[in-house]
Coordinates of C-alpha atoms in Angstrom, one line a residue:
Chain A
M20 CA 26.0 -6.2 55.0
M21 CA 27.7 -2.9 54.6
A22 CA 30.8 -4.1 56.5
I23 CA 31.3 -7.0 54.0
A24 CA 31.0 -4.8 51.0
M25 CA 33.2 -2.1 52.4
R26 CA 35.9 -4.8 53.4
T27 CA 35.7 -6.3 49.9
N28 CA 36.1 -3.0 48.2
L29 CA 39.0 -2.0 50.4
V30 CA 40.8 -5.3 49.6
L31 CA 40.4 -5.0 45.9
A32 CA 41.3 -1.4 45.9
A33 CA 44.6 -2.4 47.8
L34 CA 45.3 -5.2 45.4
L35 CA 44.9 -2.7 42.5
A36 CA 47.3 -0.3 44.3
V37 CA 49.9 -3.1 44.5
L38 CA 49.4 -4.4 40.9
V39 CA 49.4 -1.1 39.1
P40 CA 53.1 -0.3 40.1
L41 CA 54.2 -3.8 39.7
S42 CA 52.7 -3.9 36.1
L43 CA 54.7 -0.8 35.2
L44 CA 57.9 -2.9 35.7
A45 CA 56.9 -5.9 33.6
G46 CA 57.3 -6.3 30.0
R47 CA 59.8 -7.3 27.3
V48 CA 62.1 -4.7 29.0
W49 CA 62.0 -5.3 32.7
I50 CA 62.7 -2.2 34.6
D51 CA 64.5 -2.2 38.0
P52 CA 62.5 0.1 40.4
F53 CA 65.5 1.0 42.4
H54 CA 67.4 2.1 39.5
V55 CA 65.1 3.9 37.2
S56 CA 66.8 7.2 37.5
E57 CA 70.1 5.6 36.5
A58 CA 68.6 3.7 33.6
G59 CA 68.3 7.0 31.8
T60 CA 65.6 8.6 29.7
N61 CA 64.5 5.4 27.9
A62 CA 63.2 3.7 31.1
A63 CA 61.5 6.8 32.2
L64 CA 60.0 7.1 28.6
I65 CA 58.7 3.5 28.7
L66 CA 57.2 4.0 32.1
M67 CA 55.4 7.3 31.5
E68 CA 54.5 7.2 27.8
L69 CA 53.9 3.5 27.3
R70 CA 53.3 1.4 30.5
L71 CA 51.6 4.0 32.7
P72 CA 48.8 4.8 30.1
R73 CA 48.5 1.1 29.2
A74 CA 48.1 0.1 32.9
I75 CA 45.5 2.8 33.5
L76 CA 43.7 1.9 30.3
A77 CA 43.7 -1.8 31.3
V78 CA 42.2 -1.0 34.7
T79 CA 39.6 1.3 33.1
I80 CA 38.5 -1.1 30.4
G81 CA 38.3 -4.0 33.0
A82 CA 36.5 -1.9 35.5
G83 CA 33.8 -1.0 32.8
L84 CA 33.4 -4.5 31.6
G85 CA 33.3 -6.0 35.1
A86 CA 30.6 -3.3 36.2
A87 CA 28.6 -3.9 33.1
G88 CA 28.7 -7.6 33.5
A89 CA 27.6 -7.3 37.1
A90 CA 24.7 -5.1 36.2
M91 CA 23.6 -7.2 33.3
Q92 CA 23.6 -10.3 35.5
G93 CA 21.6 -8.5 38.0
F94 CA 19.1 -7.1 35.5
L95 CA 18.6 -10.5 33.8
R96 CA 18.9 -12.4 37.2
N97 CA 21.1 -14.7 35.1
P98 CA 24.6 -15.6 36.1
L99 CA 25.7 -16.3 32.7
A100 CA 25.0 -12.8 31.2
D101 CA 27.9 -10.9 29.7
P102 CA 28.2 -7.8 27.4
G103 CA 30.2 -9.7 24.9
L104 CA 28.0 -12.9 24.8
F105 CA 24.9 -10.8 24.7
G106 CA 25.8 -8.7 21.8
I107 CA 26.6 -5.4 23.3
A108 CA 30.4 -5.6 22.6
P109 CA 29.9 -7.0 19.1
M110 CA 27.5 -4.2 18.2
A111 CA 30.1 -1.7 19.5
A112 CA 32.7 -3.5 17.3
L113 CA 30.2 -3.3 14.3
G114 CA 29.8 0.4 14.9
A115 CA 33.6 0.9 14.9
V116 CA 34.1 -1.2 11.9
T117 CA 31.5 0.7 10.1
W118 CA 33.5 3.9 10.9
L119 CA 36.7 2.3 9.6
W120 CA 34.8 1.9 6.4
F121 CA 33.0 5.2 6.1
G122 CA 35.0 7.3 8.3
A123 CA 37.2 8.7 5.6
A124 CA 34.2 10.3 4.1
F125 CA 34.0 12.7 7.1
P126 CA 36.1 15.8 7.7
L127 CA 39.5 15.0 9.5
A128 CA 38.3 16.9 12.5
F129 CA 35.9 14.2 13.2
A130 CA 38.3 11.4 13.0
A131 CA 39.5 11.6 16.6
F132 CA 36.1 11.0 18.2
G133 CA 34.2 9.5 15.4
L134 CA 35.3 5.9 16.0
P135 CA 34.5 6.1 19.7
L136 CA 31.3 7.9 19.1
V137 CA 30.0 5.1 16.7
A138 CA 31.3 2.4 19.1
L139 CA 29.3 4.0 21.9
V140 CA 26.2 4.3 19.7
G141 CA 26.7 0.7 18.6
A142 CA 26.8 -0.5 22.3
A143 CA 23.8 1.6 23.3
L144 CA 22.0 0.3 20.1
G145 CA 22.8 -3.3 21.2
M146 CA 21.4 -2.8 24.7
T147 CA 18.3 -1.0 23.3
L148 CA 17.6 -3.8 20.8
L149 CA 18.0 -6.3 23.5
A150 CA 15.5 -4.4 25.8
A151 CA 13.2 -3.7 23.0
I152 CA 12.9 -7.3 21.8
A153 CA 13.0 -9.1 25.2
G154 CA 12.0 -6.3 27.6
R155 CA 8.6 -5.3 26.1
T156 CA 6.2 -7.6 27.8
A157 CA 2.9 -6.9 29.6
S158 CA 4.3 -7.9 33.0
G159 CA 7.1 -5.4 32.8
V160 CA 10.9 -5.6 32.7
G161 CA 13.0 -8.6 31.8
G162 CA 10.4 -10.6 29.7
G163 CA 11.9 -13.8 30.6
I164 CA 15.5 -15.0 30.8
A165 CA 15.2 -17.5 27.9
L166 CA 13.8 -14.7 25.7
F167 CA 16.5 -12.3 26.7
T168 CA 19.3 -14.8 26.4
L169 CA 18.2 -15.9 22.9
A170 CA 17.8 -12.3 21.8
G171 CA 21.3 -11.4 23.1
L172 CA 22.9 -14.4 21.3
M173 CA 21.1 -13.5 18.0
I174 CA 22.2 -9.9 18.3
A175 CA 25.7 -11.0 18.9
S176 CA 25.5 -13.4 15.9
L177 CA 24.1 -10.8 13.5
A178 CA 26.7 -8.2 14.7
G179 CA 29.4 -10.7 14.1
A180 CA 28.1 -11.6 10.7
L181 CA 27.9 -8.1 9.6
T182 CA 31.4 -7.4 10.9
A183 CA 32.6 -10.4 9.0
L184 CA 30.9 -9.1 5.9
A185 CA 32.6 -5.7 6.4
I186 CA 36.0 -7.3 6.7
T187 CA 35.5 -9.6 3.6
L188 CA 34.6 -6.6 1.5
S189 CA 37.3 -4.4 2.9
P190 CA 39.0 -2.4 0.1
N191 CA 42.5 -3.7 0.7
A192 CA 44.4 -6.4 2.6
F193 CA 46.0 -4.0 4.9
A194 CA 42.6 -2.5 6.0
M195 CA 41.4 -6.1 6.5
S196 CA 44.3 -7.2 8.7
Q197 CA 44.0 -3.8 10.8
I198 CA 40.3 -4.5 11.5
V199 CA 40.9 -8.1 12.4
L200 CA 43.8 -7.3 14.6
W201 CA 41.9 -4.6 16.3
L202 CA 38.9 -6.7 16.7
N203 CA 40.9 -9.2 18.7
G204 CA 41.4 -6.7 21.4
A205 CA 44.6 -5.3 22.6
L206 CA 46.3 -2.5 24.6
T207 CA 49.4 -2.5 22.6
D208 CA 50.8 1.0 21.7
R209 CA 48.1 2.8 23.4
S210 CA 48.8 6.3 24.7
W211 CA 47.3 9.0 27.0
N212 CA 44.9 10.0 24.2
E213 CA 43.0 6.8 24.7
V214 CA 43.1 7.1 28.4
W215 CA 41.6 10.6 28.2
L216 CA 38.9 9.2 26.0
A217 CA 37.9 6.0 27.7
G218 CA 38.6 7.1 31.3
P219 CA 35.8 9.7 31.8
L220 CA 33.3 7.7 29.7
T221 CA 33.8 4.6 31.6
L222 CA 33.6 6.4 34.9
A223 CA 30.4 8.0 33.9
G224 CA 29.1 4.6 32.9
I225 CA 29.9 2.9 36.2
A226 CA 28.4 5.8 38.0
V227 CA 25.1 5.4 36.1
L228 CA 25.2 1.6 36.7
A229 CA 25.8 2.2 40.5
F230 CA 22.9 4.6 40.5
A231 CA 20.5 2.0 39.0
S232 CA 21.9 -0.7 41.3
R233 CA 19.2 -0.4 44.1
A234 CA 16.6 -1.1 41.5
L235 CA 18.5 -4.3 40.5
D236 CA 18.3 -5.4 44.1
A237 CA 14.4 -5.4 44.0
L238 CA 14.6 -7.5 40.7
T239 CA 16.0 -10.2 42.9
L240 CA 12.5 -11.0 43.8
G241 CA 11.2 -11.0 40.3
D242 CA 9.6 -8.4 37.8
D243 CA 6.3 -8.0 39.4
A244 CA 7.7 -7.7 43.0
A245 CA 10.3 -5.1 41.8
R246 CA 7.6 -3.0 40.2
S247 CA 5.5 -3.3 43.4
M248 CA 8.4 -2.0 45.2
G249 CA 8.4 1.2 43.2
V250 CA 10.9 0.3 40.5
D251 CA 10.1 2.1 37.2
P252 CA 11.0 -0.4 34.4
S253 CA 11.5 2.0 31.7
R254 CA 13.7 4.2 33.8
L255 CA 15.8 1.2 34.8
L256 CA 16.1 0.0 31.2
L257 CA 17.2 3.6 30.1
L258 CA 19.9 3.7 32.9
L259 CA 21.1 0.3 31.9
V260 CA 21.4 1.2 28.2
I261 CA 23.3 4.4 29.1
G262 CA 25.5 2.6 31.5
V263 CA 26.3 -0.5 29.6
G264 CA 26.6 1.6 26.4
L265 CA 29.1 3.9 27.9
T266 CA 31.1 1.3 29.7
V267 CA 31.3 -1.4 27.0
G268 CA 31.4 1.2 24.1
A269 CA 34.3 3.1 25.5
G270 CA 36.2 -0.2 26.1
V271 CA 35.6 -1.4 22.6
A272 CA 36.5 2.0 21.1
V273 CA 40.0 2.0 22.4
A274 CA 40.9 -1.6 22.8
G275 CA 38.6 -3.8 20.5
I276 CA 36.7 -6.7 21.8
I277 CA 37.9 -8.0 25.3
G278 CA 35.4 -10.8 26.0
F279 CA 34.4 -12.7 29.1
V280 CA 35.5 -10.1 31.8
G281 CA 32.0 -9.2 32.5
L282 CA 31.2 -12.9 32.8
I283 CA 34.1 -14.1 34.9
V284 CA 34.6 -11.2 37.3
P285 CA 31.2 -11.0 38.9
H286 CA 31.4 -14.8 39.7
L287 CA 34.8 -14.5 41.3
V288 CA 33.6 -11.6 43.5
R289 CA 30.1 -12.5 44.4
P290 CA 31.1 -15.0 47.2
L291 CA 33.0 -12.0 48.7
T292 CA 29.8 -10.0 48.8
D293 CA 26.3 -10.2 50.4
R294 CA 25.3 -11.3 46.8
M295 CA 23.0 -8.2 46.4
P296 CA 23.4 -6.9 42.8
S297 CA 24.1 -3.3 44.2
N298 CA 27.0 -4.5 46.2
L299 CA 28.5 -6.3 43.2
I300 CA 28.9 -3.3 40.9
L301 CA 31.9 -1.6 42.5
P302 CA 33.8 -4.8 43.5
S303 CA 33.3 -6.1 40.0
A304 CA 34.7 -2.9 38.5
L305 CA 37.8 -3.1 40.8
A306 CA 38.3 -6.9 40.2
G307 CA 37.7 -6.4 36.6
G308 CA 40.3 -3.7 36.4
A309 CA 42.8 -6.1 38.2
L310 CA 42.1 -9.1 35.9
V311 CA 42.6 -7.1 32.6
L312 CA 45.8 -5.6 34.2
V313 CA 47.2 -9.0 35.0
A314 CA 46.1 -10.6 31.8
D315 CA 47.7 -7.7 29.8
C316 CA 51.0 -8.1 31.8
A317 CA 51.0 -11.8 31.1
V318 CA 50.6 -11.4 27.2
R319 CA 53.3 -8.8 27.4
I320 CA 55.9 -11.0 29.1
L321 CA 55.0 -14.3 27.3
P322 CA 57.9 -15.4 25.4
L323 CA 56.3 -15.5 22.0
V324 CA 57.4 -14.1 18.6
T325 CA 54.5 -11.6 18.5
E326 CA 52.7 -10.5 21.4
L327 CA 49.5 -12.5 22.0
R328 CA 46.4 -10.5 21.6
L329 CA 44.7 -9.6 25.0
G330 CA 41.2 -10.4 23.7
I331 CA 42.4 -13.9 22.5
A332 CA 44.0 -14.6 25.9
L333 CA 41.0 -13.7 27.9
S334 CA 38.8 -15.8 25.6
L335 CA 41.2 -18.7 26.1
I336 CA 40.6 -18.4 29.8
G337 CA 36.9 -17.3 29.6
A338 CA 35.4 -20.0 27.4
P339 CA 36.5 -22.9 29.5
F340 CA 35.4 -21.0 32.7
F341 CA 32.0 -20.5 31.0
L342 CA 31.7 -24.2 30.4
W343 CA 32.7 -24.9 34.0
L344 CA 29.9 -22.5 35.0
L345 CA 27.4 -24.5 32.9
I346 CA 28.5 -27.8 34.5
R347 CA 28.0 -26.2 38.0
M348 CA 24.7 -24.8 37.0
R349 CA 23.6 -28.3 35.7
R350 CA 24.7 -29.7 39.1
G351 CA 22.6 -27.2 40.8
Q352 CA 25.6 -25.6 42.5
L353 CA 25.0 -22.1 41.0
Chain B
M15 CA -6.4 3.9 57.1
S16 CA -8.3 4.3 53.9
A17 CA -10.1 1.8 51.7
L18 CA -8.9 0.3 48.4
T19 CA -11.8 0.4 45.8
T20 CA -12.2 -0.8 42.3
E21 CA -14.9 0.9 40.2
N22 CA -16.2 -0.8 37.0
L23 CA -12.7 -2.2 36.6
S24 CA -12.1 -4.1 33.2
L25 CA -8.8 -5.4 31.8
S26 CA -7.5 -7.7 29.1
R27 CA -4.3 -9.5 29.0
G28 CA -2.9 -11.0 25.8
G29 CA -5.9 -9.9 24.0
K30 CA -8.3 -11.8 26.2
R31 CA -10.7 -10.0 28.5
V32 CA -9.8 -11.3 32.1
L33 CA -11.8 -8.7 34.3
S34 CA -15.2 -7.3 33.5
D35 CA -16.9 -4.4 35.3
I36 CA -15.5 -5.2 38.9
T37 CA -16.7 -2.8 41.5
T38 CA -15.6 -3.7 45.1
T39 CA -14.2 -2.3 48.2
F40 CA -11.3 -3.6 50.3
Q41 CA -11.4 -2.5 54.0
P42 CA -8.4 -2.0 56.2
G43 CA -8.3 -4.3 59.1
Q44 CA -10.0 -7.0 57.2
I45 CA -8.8 -10.3 55.7
T46 CA -10.4 -10.6 52.2
A47 CA -10.0 -13.8 50.3
I48 CA -10.3 -13.8 46.4
V49 CA -11.4 -17.2 45.2
G50 CA -12.7 -18.6 42.0
P51 CA -11.9 -21.3 39.5
N52 CA -8.6 -21.4 37.3
G53 CA -8.7 -18.5 34.9
A54 CA -11.4 -16.5 36.8
G55 CA -9.1 -13.4 37.0
K56 CA -8.1 -13.7 40.7
S57 CA -4.4 -12.9 40.1
S58 CA -5.2 -10.1 37.5
L59 CA -7.5 -8.5 40.1
L60 CA -4.8 -8.6 42.8
M61 CA -2.2 -7.2 40.3
A62 CA -4.6 -4.4 39.2
C63 CA -5.2 -3.5 42.8
A64 CA -1.4 -3.4 43.3
G65 CA -1.1 -1.1 40.4
L66 CA 0.9 -3.5 38.3
L67 CA -1.7 -3.9 35.5
H68 CA -3.5 -0.9 34.0
A69 CA -7.2 -0.9 33.6
E70 CA -8.9 -0.8 30.4
A71 CA -11.9 0.8 31.8
G72 CA -12.8 1.9 35.2
R73 CA -10.4 2.6 37.9
V74 CA -8.6 1.4 41.2
Q75 CA -8.5 4.0 43.9
L76 CA -6.8 4.3 47.2
A77 CA -8.2 6.9 49.7
G78 CA -10.3 8.3 46.9
E79 CA -7.3 8.8 44.4
P80 CA -6.6 6.7 41.5
I81 CA -3.5 4.5 42.1
S82 CA -2.3 5.3 38.6
S83 CA -1.8 8.8 39.8
Y84 CA 0.3 7.9 42.7
P85 CA 4.1 8.3 42.3
H86 CA 5.7 4.7 42.0
K87 CA 7.3 5.0 45.6
E88 CA 4.2 6.4 47.1
R89 CA 2.1 3.5 45.8
A90 CA 4.8 1.0 46.8
K91 CA 4.7 2.4 50.5
A92 CA 0.9 1.9 50.6
L93 CA 0.5 -1.4 48.9
G94 CA 2.6 -4.4 49.6
Y95 CA 2.3 -7.0 47.0
L96 CA 3.5 -10.7 47.6
P97 CA 3.8 -12.5 44.2
Q98 CA 2.8 -16.1 43.8
S99 CA 6.3 -17.1 42.2
G100 CA 8.3 -16.8 45.4
E101 CA 11.5 -16.2 43.2
I102 CA 14.7 -15.4 45.1
A103 CA 17.2 -14.9 42.2
W104 CA 20.4 -14.6 44.4
D105 CA 21.4 -16.4 47.4
V106 CA 21.2 -13.4 49.7
T107 CA 20.8 -13.5 53.5
V108 CA 17.4 -13.3 55.0
E109 CA 18.2 -9.9 56.6
A110 CA 19.2 -8.3 53.4
L111 CA 16.1 -9.9 51.7
V112 CA 13.7 -8.4 54.4
A113 CA 15.6 -5.2 54.2
L114 CA 14.3 -4.9 50.6
G115 CA 10.9 -4.0 52.0
R116 CA 12.2 -0.7 53.1
M117 CA 13.3 0.2 49.5
P118 CA 10.2 2.6 48.8
H119 CA 11.1 4.3 52.1
G120 CA 14.9 4.5 51.2
D121 CA 15.6 4.1 54.9
A122 CA 16.9 0.6 55.5
R123 CA 20.0 1.9 57.2
S124 CA 18.3 4.4 59.4
D125 CA 17.0 3.5 62.9
Q126 CA 13.3 3.7 61.8
G127 CA 14.0 1.4 58.8
K128 CA 16.0 -1.0 61.1
Q129 CA 13.3 -1.1 63.6
A130 CA 10.9 -1.9 61.0
I131 CA 12.9 -4.8 59.5
N132 CA 13.5 -6.2 63.0
T133 CA 9.9 -5.9 63.9
A134 CA 8.9 -7.8 60.7
I135 CA 11.5 -10.5 61.2
T136 CA 10.4 -11.1 64.8
A137 CA 6.7 -11.1 63.9
L138 CA 7.3 -14.0 61.4
D139 CA 9.5 -15.9 63.9
C140 CA 12.6 -15.3 61.5
D141 CA 15.0 -14.3 64.3
T142 CA 16.9 -17.5 64.0
L143 CA 17.0 -17.4 60.2
R144 CA 18.4 -13.8 60.1
H145 CA 21.9 -14.7 58.9
R146 CA 20.9 -17.8 56.8
R147 CA 21.0 -17.6 53.1
A148 CA 17.7 -17.6 51.2
H149 CA 18.4 -20.8 49.1
Q150 CA 19.2 -22.8 52.2
L151 CA 15.6 -22.3 53.6
S152 CA 12.8 -24.7 53.3
G153 CA 9.6 -23.7 51.3
G154 CA 7.8 -22.7 54.5
E155 CA 10.7 -20.6 55.9
Q156 CA 11.0 -18.8 52.4
G157 CA 7.2 -18.1 52.5
R158 CA 7.6 -16.4 56.0
V159 CA 10.7 -14.5 54.9
L160 CA 9.0 -13.1 51.8
L161 CA 6.0 -12.1 53.9
A162 CA 8.4 -10.5 56.4
R163 CA 9.8 -8.4 53.4
V164 CA 6.4 -7.1 52.6
L165 CA 5.6 -6.3 56.3
A166 CA 8.8 -4.5 56.7
G167 CA 7.5 -1.9 54.3
E168 CA 4.6 -1.3 56.8
P169 CA 2.0 -1.1 53.9
Q170 CA -1.6 -0.2 54.3
F171 CA -2.6 -3.3 52.4
I172 CA -0.9 -6.5 51.9
L173 CA -1.9 -8.2 48.5
A174 CA -0.7 -11.8 48.5
D175 CA -1.1 -14.1 45.7
E176 CA -1.7 -17.6 46.9
P177 CA 0.7 -17.3 49.7
L178 CA -0.4 -20.6 51.3
A179 CA -0.3 -22.7 48.1
A180 CA 3.2 -24.4 48.5
L181 CA 2.9 -24.7 52.3
D182 CA 2.2 -27.8 54.6
L183 CA -0.7 -27.6 56.9
S184 CA 1.3 -26.4 60.0
H185 CA 3.0 -23.7 57.9
Q186 CA -0.3 -22.6 56.4
M187 CA -1.7 -22.2 59.8
N188 CA 1.3 -20.3 61.1
L189 CA 1.1 -17.9 58.1
V190 CA -2.7 -17.5 58.6
A191 CA -2.0 -16.5 62.2
H192 CA 0.5 -13.8 60.9
F193 CA -2.0 -12.4 58.5
K194 CA -4.7 -12.2 61.2
A195 CA -2.2 -10.3 63.3
C196 CA -1.7 -7.9 60.5
A197 CA -5.4 -7.2 60.2
A198 CA -5.7 -6.8 63.9
R199 CA -3.0 -4.1 63.6
G200 CA -5.3 -2.3 61.0
M201 CA -3.8 -3.6 57.8
G202 CA -5.9 -4.6 54.9
V203 CA -5.1 -8.2 53.9
I204 CA -6.2 -9.4 50.3
M205 CA -5.4 -13.0 49.4
V206 CA -6.0 -15.1 46.5
L207 CA -6.8 -18.6 47.7
H208 CA -7.6 -22.0 46.1
D209 CA -8.5 -23.7 49.2
L210 CA -12.2 -22.8 50.0
A211 CA -12.0 -24.1 53.5
L212 CA -9.2 -21.7 54.4
A213 CA -11.3 -18.8 52.9
M214 CA -14.4 -20.0 54.8
N215 CA -12.7 -20.3 58.1
H216 CA -10.2 -17.5 58.1
A217 CA -11.3 -14.7 55.9
D218 CA -13.6 -11.9 57.1
R219 CA -14.9 -11.6 53.6
V220 CA -14.8 -13.6 50.5
L221 CA -15.0 -12.3 46.9
V222 CA -15.9 -15.0 44.4
L223 CA -14.8 -14.4 40.9
D224 CA -16.1 -16.3 37.7
E225 CA -14.9 -15.6 34.3
G226 CA -13.7 -12.1 35.2
R227 CA -17.0 -11.1 37.0
V228 CA -17.9 -11.0 40.6
A229 CA -20.1 -14.0 41.2
S230 CA -20.6 -13.4 44.9
D231 CA -19.2 -11.1 47.5
G232 CA -19.7 -11.0 51.3
A233 CA -19.3 -12.8 54.7
P234 CA -17.8 -16.3 54.0
Q235 CA -21.1 -18.1 55.0
T236 CA -23.1 -16.3 52.3
A237 CA -20.5 -15.8 49.6
L238 CA -19.3 -19.5 49.7
S239 CA -22.7 -21.0 50.0
A240 CA -23.4 -24.5 48.6
Q241 CA -25.4 -22.8 45.9
V242 CA -22.5 -20.6 44.8
I243 CA -20.1 -23.4 44.8
A244 CA -22.5 -25.4 42.6
D245 CA -22.9 -22.4 40.2
V246 CA -19.3 -21.4 40.0
W247 CA -17.3 -24.6 40.3
N248 CA -20.0 -26.9 39.1
V249 CA -19.5 -29.1 42.1
E250 CA -22.2 -30.3 44.5
A251 CA -20.9 -29.8 47.9
Q252 CA -21.9 -29.1 51.6
W253 CA -20.2 -27.4 54.5
T254 CA -20.0 -29.5 57.8
G255 CA -18.7 -28.6 61.2
E256 CA -18.6 -25.6 63.5
Q257 CA -18.1 -21.9 62.4
Y258 CA -14.3 -21.3 61.9
A259 CA -13.7 -25.1 61.7
K260 CA -15.8 -26.0 58.7
A261 CA -14.9 -28.7 56.1
L262 CA -16.2 -29.0 52.6
I263 CA -17.9 -32.4 51.7
I264 CA -18.1 -33.1 48.0
S265 CA -21.0 -35.1 47.1
N266 CA -20.6 -35.7 43.3

């Protein structure tokens, strides 16, 4: 059991170790790794101030979303669960958009951490709402997959509608386009500031989810069996609210909505593990980082007039993948 | 080993009173069958004894202490609960699934934990299934593996909700033999059963529930007498055959 988990983690970590340096070279301006010093300060500047923080941010956000998706799937015992589909990321985005509206009312000193803070609060609020609506049943955690799924979809829908309302009522066209662009998710023009903001929060979130993961293993046998094995449902819910809130909130705060990573990644990784939820969190984090990094490189080098938004690119891959999962599920292959 | 007792236990679920004033004692080393018509409160009593439902009045005690006062893990070490659903959400290996039984002890990777896991796997003839995946197993195999998970935790009491319901005759007998072996080792076994003949022939004691109350309680021959069956199930029936091989003949 341990050997499989260890091997998968090592392979994925090695993959990341190869992908990160490669990603630094790719872009509109390709950098020759053997002649960086000759290329002058511009190449060094692109590497250190643009591509390196962007690569680290891609890995960070992907890791957070992958881990959050794996934890949510384990908690709901539902292979279709995803922080975006179930309203967590849309709630974080709603929080952030609310800040874009009302943030100006606060002193400038709050500006730097105001938006991330409300995004985190939004994500945690989304997870709490989901837990409160669908988790509060006599028999304990979970409260039924159908109830949870519907509650998640409704929260996502409501958050989306309120965000659309905020956009419609935005004070000027520039603000409107800024909000829309930001919502579509991207890592363009991000700096070390965003890395220092999202990195520690995401790491803390992944640590919380990893800490909760043994209880997720027990949920494999159902709510009642898990409670009989000593799982405290309210404690587990709290850990998930904090873990998912931190990882998804931090990601949305610095890069907008990047959907489907939490759905796709655990599926790709699960066959490489023993399928226990606890052994899926870390590999999903590593593979999520790799997926977002590769996707971000792809949108960077695609020969389009303007750069394709990362969030849109991943949705273009993710939505058909979701449909394919549904077909497999219907055939009983999942 | 200490007894598991309920004292004037009453509880409601979904606004409906499901158990009223239940006072009984479950002994270690004994197989107790809980039987009764649908909706009699059998599963609720089992869940309350496992600490999964909270009493509205009265209490459940283990070794003289209310189980509500036990920390979650200590309660889980003492009481192994096998739910009726038999749910296995992910296609994990049999070995990983049985290892979940050591979760309250937190020692699945230690020598002691591994030994308990191996003993449980062997006790339920699951050695050949060890590396198979749960979703590839037959219903009977899944039943054995799920019971092995409970046994791996080495609990004082096993509380099993209709563990024989989905099994064919041969697997039923196989699992009954395992429960008897557990009781012989000193564990208390409490089973919810629907099949009165299984309760009559294999339990040391039978507790009959009717509309949330104890209708009869004692040795199978007295607790499941023709009169009790007529009163509780409203069915005229007679037992025939030798002791431990009795069959129920329905006459109306």
